[in-house]
Coordinates of C-alpha atoms and ligand atoms in Angstrom, one line a residue:
M1 CA 32.9 -23.3 19.3
M2 CA 34.8 -24.9 16.4
R3 CA 32.8 -28.1 16.8
K4 CA 29.5 -26.2 16.9
T5 CA 30.3 -24.5 13.6
C6 CA 31.2 -27.8 12.0
A7 CA 27.9 -29.3 13.2
A8 CA 26.0 -26.4 11.8
L9 CA 27.7 -26.7 8.5
A10 CA 27.0 -30.4 8.4
L11 CA 23.4 -29.8 9.2
A12 CA 23.1 -27.1 6.5
A13 CA 24.5 -29.5 4.0
V14 CA 21.7 -32.1 4.5
L15 CA 18.8 -29.5 4.7
P16 CA 17.2 -28.2 1.5
A17 CA 19.6 -25.2 1.5
A18 CA 18.4 -21.7 1.2
H19 CA 15.0 -21.8 2.7
A20 CA 15.6 -24.3 5.5
A21 CA 15.3 -21.6 8.1
F22 CA 12.6 -19.5 6.5
P23 CA 11.9 -17.0 7.7
D24 CA 15.2 -15.8 9.2
H25 CA 14.5 -12.1 8.8
P26 CA 11.5 -9.8 8.5
I27 CA 9.0 -10.3 5.7
T28 CA 7.4 -7.4 3.7
L29 CA 3.7 -7.4 3.0
I30 CA 2.9 -5.0 0.2
V31 CA -0.5 -3.5 0.7
P32 CA -1.5 -1.9 -2.6
F33 CA -4.0 0.6 -1.1
P34 CA -3.6 3.5 1.4
A35 CA -3.5 3.2 5.2
G36 CA -6.9 3.2 6.9
G37 CA -8.7 1.5 3.9
P38 CA -10.1 -2.1 4.1
T39 CA -7.0 -3.8 2.5
D40 CA -4.8 -2.1 5.0
I41 CA -7.0 -2.8 8.0
V42 CA -7.2 -6.5 7.1
G43 CA -3.5 -6.7 6.1
R44 CA -2.2 -5.2 9.3
L45 CA -4.4 -7.4 11.5
A46 CA -3.3 -10.6 9.7
A47 CA 0.3 -9.6 9.4
A48 CA 0.7 -8.9 13.2
K49 CA -0.6 -12.4 14.1
A50 CA 1.1 -14.3 11.3
G51 CA 4.4 -12.6 12.2
E52 CA 4.0 -13.8 15.7
I53 CA 3.3 -17.4 14.5
L54 CA 6.4 -17.3 12.2
G55 CA 8.6 -15.7 14.8
Q56 CA 9.5 -12.9 12.4
Q57 CA 8.0 -9.5 11.9
I58 CA 5.8 -8.9 8.9
V59 CA 6.2 -5.3 7.9
V60 CA 3.3 -3.7 6.0
E61 CA 4.4 -1.4 3.2
N62 CA 1.6 0.7 1.5
R63 CA 2.4 1.0 -2.2
T64 CA -0.6 2.7 -3.7
G65 CA -2.1 3.8 -6.9
A66 CA -3.9 2.6 -10.1
S67 CA -6.5 0.5 -8.2
G68 CA -3.8 -1.5 -6.4
T69 CA -2.0 -2.5 -9.6
I70 CA 1.2 -0.6 -8.8
G71 CA 1.7 -2.5 -5.6
M72 CA 0.8 -5.8 -7.3
T73 CA 3.3 -5.1 -10.1
A74 CA 6.0 -4.6 -7.4
T75 CA 4.9 -7.9 -5.9
A76 CA 5.1 -9.8 -9.2
R77 CA 8.6 -8.4 -9.8
A78 CA 10.0 -9.2 -6.3
K79 CA 12.4 -12.0 -5.7
P80 CA 10.3 -15.2 -5.2
D81 CA 11.9 -16.1 -1.8
G82 CA 8.9 -15.5 0.4
Y83 CA 10.3 -12.3 1.9
T84 CA 8.2 -10.1 -0.2
V85 CA 4.5 -10.9 -0.7
G86 CA 1.5 -8.7 -1.5
L87 CA -2.1 -8.5 -0.6
A88 CA -4.1 -9.1 -3.7
T89 CA -7.8 -8.0 -4.0
V90 CA -10.7 -8.5 -6.3
S91 CA -9.6 -5.2 -8.0
T92 CA -6.0 -6.2 -8.7
H93 CA -6.8 -9.7 -9.8
G94 CA -10.5 -9.7 -10.8
T95 CA -11.6 -6.5 -12.4
A96 CA -8.6 -4.2 -13.4
P97 CA -6.9 -6.9 -15.6
H98 CA -9.8 -6.7 -18.0
L99 CA -9.8 -2.9 -18.1
F100 CA -6.2 -1.8 -18.0
P101 CA -4.7 -2.6 -21.5
K102 CA -1.1 -1.9 -20.3
L103 CA -1.2 -3.9 -17.1
A104 CA 2.3 -5.2 -16.3
Y105 CA 1.2 -8.5 -14.9
D106 CA -0.9 -11.5 -15.6
P107 CA -3.0 -12.1 -12.5
V108 CA -2.9 -15.9 -12.8
K109 CA 0.6 -16.6 -14.3
D110 CA 2.7 -14.0 -12.5
F111 CA 1.8 -14.9 -8.9
T112 CA 2.0 -17.7 -6.4
P113 CA -1.3 -17.9 -4.5
V114 CA -0.7 -18.3 -0.7
S115 CA -4.0 -17.8 1.2
N116 CA -7.2 -15.8 0.7
L117 CA -7.6 -14.2 4.1
V118 CA -10.9 -12.5 4.3
T119 CA -14.1 -11.7 2.3
S120 CA -16.3 -8.6 2.7
P121 CA -19.5 -7.2 1.3
N122 CA -19.7 -3.8 -0.3
I123 CA -22.0 -1.0 0.7
L124 CA -23.7 1.9 -1.0
S125 CA -23.9 4.9 1.2
V126 CA -24.6 8.6 0.9
N127 CA -23.6 11.8 2.7
P128 CA -26.5 12.6 5.1
Q129 CA -27.3 15.8 3.1
F130 CA -28.1 13.7 0.0
P131 CA -31.9 13.7 -0.7
A132 CA -32.3 9.9 -1.0
K133 CA -33.1 8.0 2.2
T134 CA -33.7 4.6 0.6
L135 CA -32.4 2.6 -2.3
G136 CA -35.7 3.2 -4.1
E137 CA -35.4 7.0 -3.7
F138 CA -31.7 6.8 -4.8
V139 CA -32.7 5.0 -8.0
E140 CA -35.5 7.5 -8.7
H141 CA -33.2 10.5 -8.0
V142 CA -30.4 9.1 -10.2
R143 CA -32.7 8.3 -13.1
A144 CA -34.2 11.8 -13.0
N145 CA -30.8 13.5 -12.8
P146 CA -28.4 12.0 -15.3
N147 CA -24.7 12.8 -14.8
K148 CA -25.6 15.3 -12.0
D149 CA -23.9 13.6 -9.1
G150 CA -20.6 11.8 -8.6
Y151 CA -19.8 8.6 -6.7
A152 CA -16.5 8.2 -4.8
N153 CA -14.6 5.0 -5.3
A154 CA -11.2 3.4 -4.4
G155 CA -9.8 3.5 -7.9
A156 CA -10.9 3.6 -11.6
G157 CA -11.5 0.0 -12.8
G158 CA -11.4 -1.4 -9.3
V159 CA -14.3 -3.2 -7.8
N160 CA -16.0 -0.2 -6.3
D161 CA -15.9 1.7 -9.5
L162 CA -17.1 -1.3 -11.5
G163 CA -19.6 -2.4 -9.0
M164 CA -21.3 1.0 -9.3
I165 CA -21.0 1.1 -13.1
W166 CA -22.7 -2.2 -13.2
F167 CA -25.5 -1.1 -10.8
L168 CA -26.1 2.1 -12.8
Q169 CA -26.4 0.0 -16.0
I170 CA -29.0 -2.2 -14.3
I171 CA -31.1 0.8 -13.2
G172 CA -30.5 2.9 -16.4
G173 CA -28.8 5.7 -14.5
K174 CA -25.7 7.9 -15.1
M175 CA -23.3 9.3 -12.5
N176 CA -19.7 10.6 -12.6
S177 CA -17.0 8.3 -11.3
I178 CA -14.7 10.1 -8.9
S179 CA -11.7 7.9 -8.3
Y180 CA -9.2 8.0 -5.4
R181 CA -6.1 6.0 -4.5
G182 CA -8.2 3.9 -2.1
S183 CA -11.2 3.9 0.2
A184 CA -9.6 6.1 2.9
P185 CA -9.4 9.3 0.8
A186 CA -12.7 8.5 -1.0
L187 CA -14.4 8.3 2.4
T188 CA -12.9 11.6 3.6
D189 CA -14.4 13.4 0.6
T190 CA -17.8 11.7 0.9
V191 CA -18.0 12.5 4.6
G192 CA -16.8 16.0 3.9
G193 CA -19.6 16.5 1.3
V194 CA -17.2 16.9 -1.7
V195 CA -18.8 13.8 -3.3
P196 CA -22.3 12.8 -2.2
V197 CA -22.2 9.0 -2.8
I198 CA -19.8 6.2 -2.1
F199 CA -19.7 2.5 -3.0
D200 CA -17.1 0.9 -0.7
N201 CA -15.9 -2.3 0.9
F202 CA -17.8 -2.6 4.2
P203 CA -14.9 -2.5 6.8
S204 CA -13.8 1.1 5.9
S205 CA -17.3 2.5 5.8
L206 CA -18.5 0.9 8.9
P207 CA -17.1 3.5 11.5
Y208 CA -18.7 6.4 9.5
L209 CA -22.0 4.6 9.3
K210 CA -22.0 3.9 13.0
S211 CA -21.3 7.6 13.7
N212 CA -24.0 8.7 11.2
H213 CA -21.5 10.6 9.0
L214 CA -22.8 8.4 6.2
R215 CA -26.2 6.9 5.6
A216 CA -26.3 3.3 4.2
L217 CA -28.8 2.4 1.4
A218 CA -27.9 -1.2 0.5
I219 CA -25.3 -3.9 1.2
T220 CA -24.2 -6.7 -1.2
G221 CA -24.5 -10.4 -0.3
Q222 CA -27.3 -12.8 0.2
Q223 CA -27.7 -11.9 3.9
R224 CA -27.6 -8.8 5.9
N225 CA -24.4 -8.1 7.8
P226 CA -24.6 -8.7 11.6
R227 CA -22.7 -5.5 12.2
L228 CA -25.5 -3.4 10.7
P229 CA -28.5 -5.6 10.6
D230 CA -30.9 -2.7 9.7
V231 CA -29.3 -2.2 6.3
P232 CA -31.2 -4.2 3.7
T233 CA -29.3 -6.1 0.9
F234 CA -29.5 -5.2 -2.8
A235 CA -31.1 -8.7 -3.3
E236 CA -34.0 -8.2 -0.9
Q237 CA -34.7 -4.8 -2.6
G238 CA -35.2 -6.5 -5.9
Y239 CA -31.6 -6.7 -7.4
K240 CA -31.2 -10.5 -7.1
D241 CA -28.5 -11.0 -9.6
Y242 CA -26.4 -8.0 -8.4
D243 CA -23.6 -9.2 -6.1
V244 CA -20.2 -7.8 -5.5
T245 CA -17.8 -9.4 -3.0
A246 CA -14.4 -8.0 -2.0
W247 CA -11.6 -10.2 -0.8
Y248 CA -8.0 -9.8 0.3
G249 CA -5.5 -12.6 -0.1
V250 CA -1.7 -13.0 0.2
V251 CA 0.2 -13.8 -3.0
G252 CA 3.9 -14.0 -3.8
P253 CA 5.7 -13.6 -7.1
A254 CA 5.5 -16.7 -9.4
G255 CA 8.1 -19.3 -8.7
M256 CA 8.1 -19.2 -4.9
P257 CA 9.3 -22.6 -3.4
D258 CA 6.5 -24.8 -2.3
D259 CA 7.8 -25.2 1.3
V260 CA 8.1 -21.4 1.7
R261 CA 4.6 -20.9 0.2
D262 CA 3.1 -23.5 2.5
K263 CA 4.7 -22.1 5.6
L264 CA 3.3 -18.7 4.8
A265 CA -0.1 -20.1 4.0
D266 CA -0.2 -22.0 7.2
A267 CA 0.8 -19.0 9.3
F268 CA -1.7 -16.6 7.6
A269 CA -4.5 -19.2 7.8
R270 CA -3.9 -19.8 11.5
A271 CA -3.6 -16.0 12.0
V272 CA -7.1 -15.2 10.6
R273 CA -8.6 -18.1 12.5
D274 CA -7.0 -17.2 15.8
P275 CA -10.0 -16.3 18.0
A276 CA -8.8 -12.8 18.9
T277 CA -7.8 -11.9 15.4
A278 CA -10.9 -13.4 13.9
A279 CA -13.0 -11.4 16.4
K280 CA -11.3 -8.2 15.3
M281 CA -11.9 -9.0 11.6
E282 CA -15.5 -9.8 12.3
E283 CA -15.9 -6.5 14.2
T284 CA -15.1 -4.8 10.9
G285 CA -17.9 -6.7 9.2
A286 CA -15.6 -8.9 7.2
F287 CA -15.5 -12.7 7.2
P288 CA -12.2 -14.5 8.0
L289 CA -11.3 -17.3 5.5
G290 CA -7.7 -18.5 5.4
N291 CA -7.8 -21.1 2.6
T292 CA -5.1 -23.2 1.0
P293 CA -2.8 -22.1 -1.9
A294 CA -4.7 -24.5 -4.2
E295 CA -8.1 -23.2 -3.2
F296 CA -7.0 -19.6 -3.5
G297 CA -5.5 -20.3 -6.9
Q298 CA -8.8 -21.7 -8.1
Q299 CA -10.6 -18.6 -6.7
I300 CA -8.3 -16.2 -8.5
R301 CA -9.1 -17.9 -11.8
A302 CA -12.8 -18.0 -11.0
E303 CA -12.9 -14.3 -10.0
H304 CA -10.9 -13.4 -13.1
D305 CA -13.4 -15.2 -15.3
R306 CA -16.5 -14.0 -13.5
W307 CA -15.5 -10.4 -13.9
K308 CA -14.5 -10.9 -17.5
S309 CA -18.0 -12.1 -18.2
V310 CA -19.7 -9.3 -16.2
I311 CA -17.6 -6.7 -18.0
E312 CA -18.3 -8.2 -21.4
K313 CA -22.0 -8.8 -20.9
A314 CA -22.6 -5.3 -19.7
D315 CA -20.1 -3.9 -22.1
I316 CA -18.4 -1.9 -19.3
K317 CA -15.7 0.5 -20.3
L318 CA -13.8 2.9 -18.1
Q319 CA -15.4 6.4 -18.2
Ligands
LIG1 N1 -11.8 -1.5 -2.9 C1 -10.5 -2.0 -3.0 C2 -10.5 -3.5 -3.4 O1 -11.4 -4.2 -2.9 C3 -9.7 -1.8 -1.7 C4 -9.6 -0.3 -1.4 C5 -8.7 0.0 -0.2 O2 -8.3 -0.8 0.5 O3 -8.5 1.3 0.0 O4 -9.7 -3.9 -4.2

């Protein structure tokens, strides 16, 4: 017994101390949007498998509000030891930083990129009672009825709000932005007829589209989605330069040790590429990615700059 302890101590002395055994207790993944939304769906699928790979549970904690920026502020302020990471999205790192003057974090400087897990198209849908059956009819209806209807979205200044504001600018239409804490409550109200229109990340809308509780008018991306091949893209309906992609990637606070970051990145990348997990992701209409910390870091910078230019060019302001 005594000898074993001495051996363990001797071993600990030669290993790079604190994180040699990472992870030796459960990890928290902060999901900055509510349960049942796309960030949550993707986060839980990836966390279950990555936890299995790491031999430690990854506990999902939903910390919602302000288009995901509350959960991301908590992530940025956590101890950078790898035991608290967050699921960043295009809203928290691409769009909101340009529109929230008091944002408590810098999306590039305050985080350690780990791995971008998944990308997803966005979809414009309406409650079946809404008069428009096609995108063309929708555009005509909106142009003829300025500020009459509202569109539900997953948070003011987030990608679904901004994606719609941008589209309305292109068509010269006006609608009211009705913001929720995330896709799940936004969908409940659209399906319930409280708000007639929703622009959403595809995975959360898909079940309602399949059950005909919503009618799809157009999907973003250069190609149709294999899960709903009858739904035409915005591009093929004449809006070639209009594209809005959602993504969900693991980040830690700035200053996470490289070996801890790499171990997490490897586990999450393997998780989303695992055939059973990848198949479940693809069933939601999303595309598994699982890239490296360096690739994800570049993507965050590129997305941040891309949305800056979209927002400035179109002079988008929050309503
Ligand atoms: N639309 C949000 C985003 O892409 C996610 C909404 C949600 O998960 O509820 O940032």
